[in-house]
Amino acid sequence: MLRKDLLRVSRAGGGYHPQFADRSHRPLAARAIGVFQGHVDEPRGRLDAALEDLEADADDFKLVRGFAALLERDATFETRAALPPERVRRTVFEAAESVGGVVDDGDRAAALATAADRLGTDVDAVEASLYADRDVNEVLSSFDPRWDPDELLEQYNLSLAQTVLFDATEVRIRSSDPKRLVSAVKRLGLLYEIRRRGDGAERELVVTGPDALFRRTRRYGTAFARLLRSLAEAPEWSLEATIDDRGTDRELHLGPDDVSVPGVEPVAEPTYDSGVEADFARRFANLNLDWELSREPEALAAGARAMIPDFAFDYRPGGTAPDAPALRVFFEVMGFWTPAYVEKKLDQFGSIDDDIELLVAVDESLGVGEEIADLDHRVVTYSGRVRVKDVVDALRAYEDDLVEAAAASLPAELVPEADVIGLESLAADHGVSVDALESVAFPDHERVGRTLIRPAVLDAVDAELDAGLSLSAAESVLEGYGIDDASATLSRLDYRVEWEGLGGGTLAEK
Amino acid sequence: MLTLRYEDGTIRLEGLDESDATVASLPGAAWDDRGLVARAPAWRYADLRDALADRGVEFEDRVASPDAERLSLSHAYDLRPYQEEAVSSWREQGDRGVVELPTGAGKTVLAVDAIAALGVPTLVVVPTIDLLDQWRRELETEFDVAVGQFGGGEQTGGPITVSTYDSAYLRAEDVGGDFGFVVFDEVHHLGGEGYRDAARLVAAPARLGLTATFERPDGAHEVVAELVGPKVYSADVDDLAGEHLADYEIRRVEVALDPEERAAYEEAQGTFVDYLKRSNLSLRSGSDYRKLVMRSGTDPEAREALLAKQRARRIMMNADAKVERLGRLLDRHREDRVIVFTAHTDLVYRLSERYLLPAITSETGAAERREILERFREGTYSRVVTANVLDEGVDVPDANVAVVLAGSGSEREFTQRLGRILRPKADGGRALLYEVVSEETAEERVADRRR
């Protein structure tokens, strides 16, 4: 964090853009470090003058002062005086009284001589010590910079962004590490609520403080600045803030491209609450199911609190097209915890939004399975470790629901335009799973294996095939009609394949 | 049942439902989605309590800690008639409001009387470390209770606690529920947006503000009236002069810049004025000055102009002739107790080294500044030089001569400094104030404006 008078910000286009340092400022950063290194054993007054000279060379003096403010954290200053200055002052001022007050050079010399006498030293030592402990007279005794020029730029950018947040009245945050974020929010005495953005799929944490309920306040600005430090250690995050810029509200946007933390590698691997969860994640990942497991999903609003489930399963039977239906099932593992914890969890489960699908794995010993099921969530119980099979079965139940729902949205009959079309691509066209097509009739096509083919096409294909034709020749005929499921089609046309050793085969009548 | 609790600068109203119409009808209360609870700002606690009592709503009050002791306090002061009047009209206004009295009229005394009358845990908020020391000393002398302190390197709470505005701002959420009475010395500080929280986040129902000037051009008094209460008593210098305040006399001393200083001054001032002309700024209004400061962030010429202005001011303030003239004034008042003011820290140290005067500035450590003031009070030192840090209400007994070098021209600062030597003197001697200015400079116009 920097002092507010060192803030550099552009309001171009009505926005609020901190003027971050970039690579072009590296030489300036290096010189600032050099000025400190070059003034070890010199008084602060001279260091300050040298930094002021550097300001003249820079396009913005505040940038130099910002660097200097950061570097000063690694500088040690000390008082170098022959005698303790405070004692010298007391003696000198008493001596001045004893000569009847100093009003000219004569009185002054007399008072200093008296003081030197009382202190058992000479007048020069008294004069040199008198204010040796003032800041400007202190000596830079050592300077051990923790940052190299690149890190100084990085730290400057972090500090600058923190300083901007001093004037923030509200921040809105997304993070790939929401658990850590929520605990930082609590630790800093802030309050949050979870808000859905845009189409509702994305959630963000809106962070303010208690008194924000009654007025827009900058009181929590320093806490927001601290929060940024925690936030910026996550690999993926974004922050929007409302800045009270002397009475005008301005929007600030920050992300990992603007701000990072020097010397800290973003933590890519999420941490797990318990060994049960880690174990489950590993075993599930080995199965290669249609469900994709994501760890540390976004926070859910559970009443006034955030609940961050352990995992989410994503199921996209219709592919990743924007309007294809997708299902996200959140998964929470409840291990062996205290009754108070279970109570709190049940309370959370009861207060999350109705349209959220939540699957809960409960340890048998907790004996709360039925209560959770009553709260309209699915439950698997476990003892010791969560059986992947149980979870997969539970997910299948969601799949069945989904198939049912998708099938209900389809007409009873479908007449695709193409002469030949695979069920999978037809399902994708309608944004449903193949299973959902089971209950649909295709009056103009015949279903052959996983392909729909018009009868006229089947007849044409049949006319080109004969017993004794090689399999590869037959396949190229089929391909010519856009049919890639050779074995099902040949079987439908009453051919079988006679295999010849390990090589090809020829068609034969069944 | 409805329960009131203090939480982080707010009053939690537990036991109300979101749909409950009571929430919107209670003073200051609002529904908070973040905790699914109703809250009101802490400073509305008294109103809230009254509103609930008026309606006959039963509630449990957990704001004040149940083991909060009633303090049995008495003091040895003999209040002057106007001090008594001030306290009784404050009490008539429901223990809320601001008393306006000139510096030196004994505002501490009437606050001590109010604290004793209420006998509840009390927080006293003051603007400077010096006042912190002064109040603490006073309260410890009068009352037989532990006096806590927030600020000046100490953070200890007590049934009576003295705090700086800074510490009160920083600690408001932690301690805002602990006091039944809060006194704001130099209450106009609450006009500043940050310091305002020292009143907003504190639940204390009884509130007393003290100031020498209630009405303020920046409108701060409106905020103060809302958070602390209206002006309940006022007396000005003319009402009290002669009777309770020492008589005083102002002497103005003009000194000339030497030729070298004059040339450097003209050059710097010229650079500044040229820039103003070129950029159509007049500096007749504060907003023009802000514009200039803002421009100086990006425009090197504006920055150069601003630096030139600072140079000119420094030359004017540090004029050798002023330093020499101070020597003559000190010579004339060898038998008196002299306090020398200047706004410029570097000049304070120059004067301290030149005339071997004890110095107090923002750089002076708490222990040393306490020692210097103590020694000045008891007579070991007869003179002190200081920057603006003593501006407000610090008690420097028996100083009868003040010398002001290079004043900033703000009216408040000027009167407060005057107040410093308005302490009644034992022998009834006339107090003297010298104002030393440079001839024909911007500074002189400032001094003229004040008359």
Short mmCIF file of C-alpha atoms in Angstrom, two decimals, chain B residues 13-348:
data_model
loop_
_atom_site.label_atom_id
_atom_site.label_comp_id
_atom_site.label_asym_id
_atom_site.label_seq_id
_atom_site.Cartn_x
_atom_site.Cartn_y
_atom_site.Cartn_z
CA LEU B 13 -32.15 -6.16 16.13
CA GLU B 14 -32.60 -9.87 16.62
CA GLY B 15 -36.02 -11.47 16.48
CA LEU B 16 -37.48 -9.44 13.64
CA ASP B 17 -38.50 -10.94 10.34
CA GLU B 18 -37.68 -9.46 6.94
CA SER B 19 -41.38 -8.92 6.23
CA ASP B 20 -41.96 -7.30 9.61
CA ALA B 21 -43.14 -3.73 9.06
CA THR B 22 -41.49 -2.77 12.36
CA VAL B 23 -38.09 -2.80 10.65
CA ALA B 24 -38.80 0.11 8.35
CA SER B 25 -40.57 2.11 11.02
CA LEU B 26 -37.75 2.04 13.58
CA PRO B 27 -35.29 4.95 13.51
CA GLY B 28 -32.32 4.11 11.32
CA ALA B 29 -33.17 0.43 11.02
CA ALA B 30 -32.85 -1.52 7.79
CA TRP B 31 -32.92 -5.11 6.72
CA ASP B 32 -29.49 -6.61 6.05
CA ASP B 33 -29.50 -9.41 3.50
CA ARG B 34 -25.90 -10.23 4.28
CA GLY B 35 -26.70 -11.50 7.78
CA LEU B 36 -30.46 -11.94 7.38
CA VAL B 37 -30.99 -9.65 10.33
CA ALA B 38 -32.18 -6.08 10.91
CA ARG B 39 -29.62 -3.46 11.87
CA ALA B 40 -29.41 0.21 12.75
CA PRO B 41 -26.31 2.43 12.88
CA ALA B 42 -24.90 2.49 16.42
CA TRP B 43 -25.43 6.25 16.86
CA ARG B 44 -29.21 5.75 16.55
CA TYR B 45 -29.25 3.48 19.59
CA ALA B 46 -30.80 6.08 21.92
CA ASP B 47 -33.53 6.93 19.38
CA LEU B 48 -34.16 3.25 18.83
CA ARG B 49 -34.55 2.58 22.54
CA ASP B 50 -36.88 5.54 22.92
CA ALA B 51 -39.00 4.53 19.93
CA LEU B 52 -39.42 0.98 21.26
CA ALA B 53 -40.29 2.25 24.73
CA ASP B 54 -42.82 4.72 23.27
CA ARG B 55 -44.63 1.91 21.52
CA GLY B 56 -44.53 -0.34 24.53
CA VAL B 57 -42.57 -3.00 22.63
CA GLU B 58 -40.80 -5.34 25.01
CA PHE B 59 -37.18 -5.87 24.21
CA GLU B 60 -34.01 -7.14 25.76
CA ASP B 61 -31.20 -4.62 25.73
CA ARG B 62 -27.83 -6.32 25.40
CA VAL B 63 -26.03 -3.28 23.98
CA ALA B 64 -24.67 -2.14 27.31
CA SER B 65 -22.71 -4.92 28.92
CA PRO B 66 -24.71 -6.16 31.94
CA ASP B 67 -21.77 -5.84 34.31
CA ALA B 68 -21.07 -2.23 33.32
CA GLU B 69 -20.44 -0.50 36.60
CA ARG B 70 -22.15 2.64 37.80
CA LEU B 71 -19.33 5.00 38.55
CA SER B 72 -19.51 6.97 41.72
CA LEU B 73 -17.70 10.17 40.83
CA SER B 74 -17.21 13.52 42.43
CA HIS B 75 -14.85 16.41 41.79
CA ALA B 76 -13.38 19.36 43.59
CA TYR B 77 -14.07 22.03 40.97
CA ASP B 78 -16.05 25.11 41.78
CA LEU B 79 -17.90 25.78 38.56
CA ARG B 80 -18.17 29.33 37.26
CA PRO B 81 -21.73 30.51 36.60
CA TYR B 82 -21.46 30.15 32.81
CA GLN B 83 -20.03 26.64 33.17
CA GLU B 84 -22.96 25.65 35.37
CA GLU B 85 -25.42 27.14 32.90
CA ALA B 86 -23.74 25.23 30.06
CA VAL B 87 -24.01 21.88 31.85
CA SER B 88 -27.63 22.39 32.88
CA SER B 89 -28.80 23.40 29.43
CA TRP B 90 -26.99 20.36 28.00
CA ARG B 91 -28.78 18.12 30.48
CA GLU B 92 -32.13 19.73 29.65
CA GLN B 93 -31.59 18.76 26.02
CA GLY B 94 -31.54 15.08 26.95
CA ASP B 95 -27.77 14.87 27.57
CA ARG B 96 -27.00 15.70 23.95
CA GLY B 97 -25.54 18.74 22.27
CA VAL B 98 -22.58 21.07 21.79
CA VAL B 99 -21.22 23.75 24.09
CA GLU B 100 -19.42 26.64 22.41
CA LEU B 101 -16.93 28.53 24.56
CA PRO B 102 -13.74 30.39 23.74
CA THR B 103 -10.41 28.68 24.35
CA GLY B 104 -9.36 29.21 27.93
CA ALA B 105 -12.91 29.33 29.30
CA GLY B 106 -12.56 25.96 31.04
CA LYS B 107 -14.35 23.50 28.78
CA THR B 108 -12.62 20.57 30.50
CA VAL B 109 -14.12 21.60 33.83
CA LEU B 110 -17.68 21.47 32.58
CA ALA B 111 -17.08 18.12 30.90
CA VAL B 112 -15.72 16.73 34.18
CA ASP B 113 -18.89 17.96 35.87
CA ALA B 114 -21.06 16.26 33.23
CA ILE B 115 -19.12 12.98 33.58
CA ALA B 116 -19.59 13.02 37.34
CA ALA B 117 -23.31 13.81 36.97
CA LEU B 118 -23.96 10.87 34.62
CA GLY B 119 -21.68 8.35 36.33
CA VAL B 120 -21.49 6.00 33.34
CA PRO B 121 -18.46 4.64 31.43
CA THR B 122 -17.22 7.57 29.36
CA LEU B 123 -15.09 8.01 26.27
CA VAL B 124 -13.37 11.37 25.74
CA VAL B 125 -12.17 11.97 22.17
CA VAL B 126 -9.51 14.62 21.56
CA PRO B 127 -7.56 15.77 18.50
CA THR B 128 -3.93 15.81 19.69
CA ILE B 129 -1.50 13.89 21.86
CA ASP B 130 -1.01 16.98 24.00
CA LEU B 131 -4.70 17.17 24.75
CA LEU B 132 -4.68 13.44 25.42
CA ASP B 133 -2.08 13.95 28.14
CA GLN B 134 -3.83 16.99 29.48
CA TRP B 135 -7.25 15.35 29.77
CA ARG B 136 -5.85 12.22 31.28
CA ARG B 137 -3.96 14.17 33.91
CA GLU B 138 -7.07 16.17 34.69
CA LEU B 139 -9.37 13.14 34.94
CA GLU B 140 -6.92 11.17 37.06
CA THR B 141 -6.59 14.09 39.45
CA GLU B 142 -10.33 14.54 39.86
CA PHE B 143 -11.68 11.01 39.77
CA ASP B 144 -10.73 7.95 41.70
CA VAL B 145 -10.97 5.54 38.77
CA ALA B 146 -8.52 4.05 36.30
CA VAL B 147 -8.28 6.25 33.21
CA GLY B 148 -7.66 4.36 29.97
CA GLN B 149 -5.95 5.73 26.89
CA PHE B 150 -6.22 5.01 23.16
CA GLY B 151 -3.47 6.72 21.21
CA GLY B 152 0.02 8.07 21.85
CA GLY B 153 1.44 4.54 21.82
CA GLU B 154 -1.00 3.15 24.38
CA GLN B 155 -4.16 1.08 23.96
CA THR B 156 -5.69 0.44 27.37
CA GLY B 157 -9.40 0.77 28.03
CA GLY B 158 -10.88 1.92 31.35
CA PRO B 159 -14.25 2.99 32.75
CA ILE B 160 -13.16 6.41 31.64
CA THR B 161 -10.99 6.41 28.54
CA VAL B 162 -9.36 9.25 26.63
CA SER B 163 -8.74 8.65 22.93
CA THR B 164 -7.40 10.54 19.95
CA TYR B 165 -9.76 10.92 17.00
CA ASP B 166 -7.46 8.62 15.03
CA SER B 167 -7.61 5.83 17.58
CA ALA B 168 -11.35 6.32 18.07
CA TYR B 169 -11.78 5.97 14.30
CA LEU B 170 -9.65 2.83 14.19
CA ARG B 171 -11.13 1.16 17.28
CA ALA B 172 -14.75 2.27 16.90
CA GLU B 173 -16.04 -1.20 15.97
CA ASP B 174 -14.35 -2.88 18.94
CA VAL B 175 -15.21 -0.43 21.70
CA GLY B 176 -18.28 1.40 20.36
CA GLY B 177 -20.62 -0.53 22.65
CA ASP B 178 -18.65 -0.02 25.86
CA PHE B 179 -19.58 3.54 26.76
CA GLY B 180 -22.70 5.32 27.93
CA PHE B 181 -21.31 8.81 27.40
CA VAL B 182 -18.96 10.23 24.81
CA VAL B 183 -17.31 13.65 24.92
CA PHE B 184 -15.87 15.14 21.74
CA ASP B 185 -13.32 17.86 22.45
CA GLU B 186 -12.87 20.21 19.48
CA VAL B 187 -15.99 18.58 18.10
CA HIS B 188 -15.69 20.16 14.63
CA HIS B 189 -13.25 17.36 13.80
CA LEU B 190 -16.30 15.17 13.32
CA GLY B 191 -16.91 17.13 10.11
CA GLY B 192 -14.13 15.14 8.46
CA GLU B 193 -15.57 12.11 6.73
CA GLY B 194 -13.27 9.60 8.43
CA TYR B 195 -13.45 10.98 11.95
CA ARG B 196 -17.23 11.03 11.65
CA ASP B 197 -17.11 7.29 12.31
CA ALA B 198 -15.89 8.02 15.83
CA ALA B 199 -19.45 9.25 16.49
CA ARG B 200 -21.40 7.06 14.04
CA LEU B 201 -20.16 3.69 15.22
CA VAL B 202 -20.39 4.43 18.93
CA ALA B 203 -23.64 3.58 20.73
CA ALA B 204 -23.26 5.94 23.73
CA PRO B 205 -26.65 7.66 24.22
CA ALA B 206 -25.21 10.70 26.05
CA ARG B 207 -23.08 12.95 23.82
CA LEU B 208 -21.31 16.24 24.51
CA GLY B 209 -19.38 18.29 21.97
CA LEU B 210 -16.97 21.09 22.93
CA THR B 211 -15.71 23.75 20.56
CA ALA B 212 -14.64 27.36 20.30
CA THR B 213 -16.38 27.83 16.94
CA PHE B 214 -19.52 25.85 16.23
CA GLU B 215 -20.65 27.36 12.93
CA ARG B 216 -18.22 26.58 10.17
CA PRO B 217 -17.99 27.59 6.54
CA ASP B 218 -17.55 23.97 5.42
CA GLY B 219 -20.89 22.98 6.93
CA ALA B 220 -19.26 20.61 9.43
CA HIS B 221 -21.62 21.86 12.14
CA GLU B 222 -24.56 20.25 10.38
CA VAL B 223 -22.94 16.84 10.65
CA VAL B 224 -22.02 17.54 14.25
CA ALA B 225 -25.60 18.56 15.07
CA GLU B 226 -26.88 15.31 13.64
CA LEU B 227 -24.41 13.03 15.38
CA VAL B 228 -23.90 14.83 18.69
CA GLY B 229 -26.80 17.24 18.98
CA PRO B 230 -27.48 20.95 18.44
CA LYS B 231 -25.66 23.85 20.02
CA VAL B 232 -27.06 24.02 23.56
CA TYR B 233 -24.95 26.82 25.03
CA SER B 234 -22.71 29.56 23.71
CA ALA B 235 -20.63 32.42 25.04
CA ASP B 236 -17.98 34.38 23.12
CA VAL B 237 -14.79 36.15 24.06
CA ASP B 238 -16.54 39.47 24.58
CA ASP B 239 -18.99 37.90 27.02
CA LEU B 240 -16.19 36.55 29.15
CA ALA B 241 -13.23 38.93 28.60
CA GLY B 242 -12.20 40.95 31.61
CA GLU B 243 -14.26 38.83 33.91
CA HIS B 244 -12.86 35.37 33.27
CA LEU B 245 -10.25 35.76 30.55
CA ALA B 246 -7.04 37.71 30.55
CA ASP B 247 -6.89 40.91 28.57
CA TYR B 248 -4.59 40.85 25.56
CA GLU B 249 -2.93 43.13 23.03
CA ILE B 250 -1.75 42.42 19.48
CA ARG B 251 1.39 44.05 18.09
CA ARG B 252 2.31 43.70 14.46
CA VAL B 253 5.97 43.76 13.49
CA GLU B 254 7.00 44.18 9.85
CA VAL B 255 10.42 43.08 8.66
CA ALA B 256 12.03 43.52 5.25
CA LEU B 257 13.54 40.77 3.13
CA ASP B 258 17.22 41.41 2.43
CA PRO B 259 18.08 42.16 -1.22
CA GLU B 260 19.13 38.59 -1.98
CA GLU B 261 15.98 37.13 -0.44
CA ARG B 262 13.90 39.75 -2.20
CA ALA B 263 15.37 38.81 -5.62
CA ALA B 264 14.87 35.10 -5.04
CA TYR B 265 11.34 35.74 -3.81
CA GLU B 266 10.40 37.86 -6.84
CA GLU B 267 11.83 35.25 -9.18
CA ALA B 268 9.89 32.36 -7.64
CA GLN B 269 6.70 34.33 -7.23
CA GLY B 270 7.06 35.51 -10.86
CA THR B 271 7.26 31.93 -12.16
CA PHE B 272 4.11 31.09 -10.26
CA VAL B 273 2.14 34.15 -11.36
CA ASP B 274 3.19 33.72 -15.02
CA TYR B 275 1.87 30.19 -15.04
CA LEU B 276 -1.43 31.32 -13.56
CA LYS B 277 -1.82 33.99 -16.25
CA ARG B 278 -1.04 31.57 -19.05
CA SER B 279 -3.47 28.98 -17.79
CA ASN B 280 -6.30 31.33 -16.81
CA LEU B 281 -6.33 30.40 -13.14
CA SER B 282 -6.94 33.13 -10.60
CA LEU B 283 -6.51 31.23 -7.34
CA ARG B 284 -9.23 33.35 -5.87
CA SER B 285 -11.12 30.17 -5.12
CA GLY B 286 -10.06 26.95 -3.46
CA SER B 287 -11.21 25.01 -6.51
CA ASP B 288 -8.64 26.78 -8.68
CA TYR B 289 -5.95 25.71 -6.28
CA ARG B 290 -7.16 22.12 -6.37
CA LYS B 291 -7.12 22.30 -10.16
CA LEU B 292 -3.52 23.43 -10.08
CA VAL B 293 -2.54 20.64 -7.71
CA MET B 294 -4.29 18.08 -9.89
CA ARG B 295 -2.63 19.37 -13.02
CA SER B 296 0.76 19.24 -11.35
CA GLY B 297 0.43 15.45 -11.35
CA THR B 298 0.71 15.30 -15.12
CA ASP B 299 1.82 18.75 -16.29
CA PRO B 300 5.49 19.50 -15.53
CA GLU B 301 4.90 23.27 -15.90
CA ALA B 302 2.12 23.21 -13.33
CA ARG B 303 4.37 21.28 -11.02
CA GLU B 304 7.18 23.78 -11.54
CA ALA B 305 4.72 26.59 -10.73
CA LEU B 306 3.64 24.87 -7.56
CA LEU B 307 7.24 24.25 -6.51
CA ALA B 308 8.07 27.91 -7.22
CA LYS B 309 5.18 28.93 -4.97
CA GLN B 310 6.55 26.72 -2.22
CA ARG B 311 9.98 28.27 -2.70
CA ALA B 312 8.56 31.77 -2.41
CA ARG B 313 6.67 30.84 0.74
CA ARG B 314 9.79 29.29 2.25
CA ILE B 315 11.89 32.41 1.55
CA MET B 316 9.24 34.58 3.09
CA MET B 317 8.82 32.39 6.17
CA ASN B 318 12.51 31.90 6.76
CA ALA B 319 13.50 35.52 6.20
CA ASP B 320 16.70 36.20 8.12
CA ALA B 321 15.26 39.45 9.39
CA LYS B 322 12.49 37.54 11.15
CA VAL B 323 14.97 35.33 12.90
CA GLU B 324 16.94 38.40 13.98
CA ARG B 325 13.79 40.21 15.07
CA LEU B 326 12.82 37.28 17.24
CA GLY B 327 16.17 37.72 19.05
CA ARG B 328 15.20 41.32 19.88
CA LEU B 329 11.76 40.27 21.10
CA LEU B 330 13.28 37.55 23.27
CA ASP B 331 15.68 40.14 24.64
CA ARG B 332 12.82 42.50 25.48
CA HIS B 333 10.95 39.70 27.29
CA ARG B 334 13.71 38.05 29.26
CA GLU B 335 11.50 38.20 32.34
CA ASP B 336 8.43 36.82 30.63
CA ARG B 337 7.16 33.43 29.61
CA VAL B 338 7.27 33.28 25.83
CA ILE B 339 5.81 30.83 23.37
CA VAL B 340 6.92 31.10 19.72
CA PHE B 341 4.79 29.72 16.89
CA THR B 342 5.62 29.04 13.28
CA ALA B 343 3.96 26.76 10.74
CA HIS B 344 7.25 25.60 9.26
CA THR B 345 9.01 22.68 10.95
CA ASP B 346 12.42 23.51 9.49
CA LEU B 347 12.11 27.05 10.84
CA VAL B 348 11.24 25.69 14.29
#
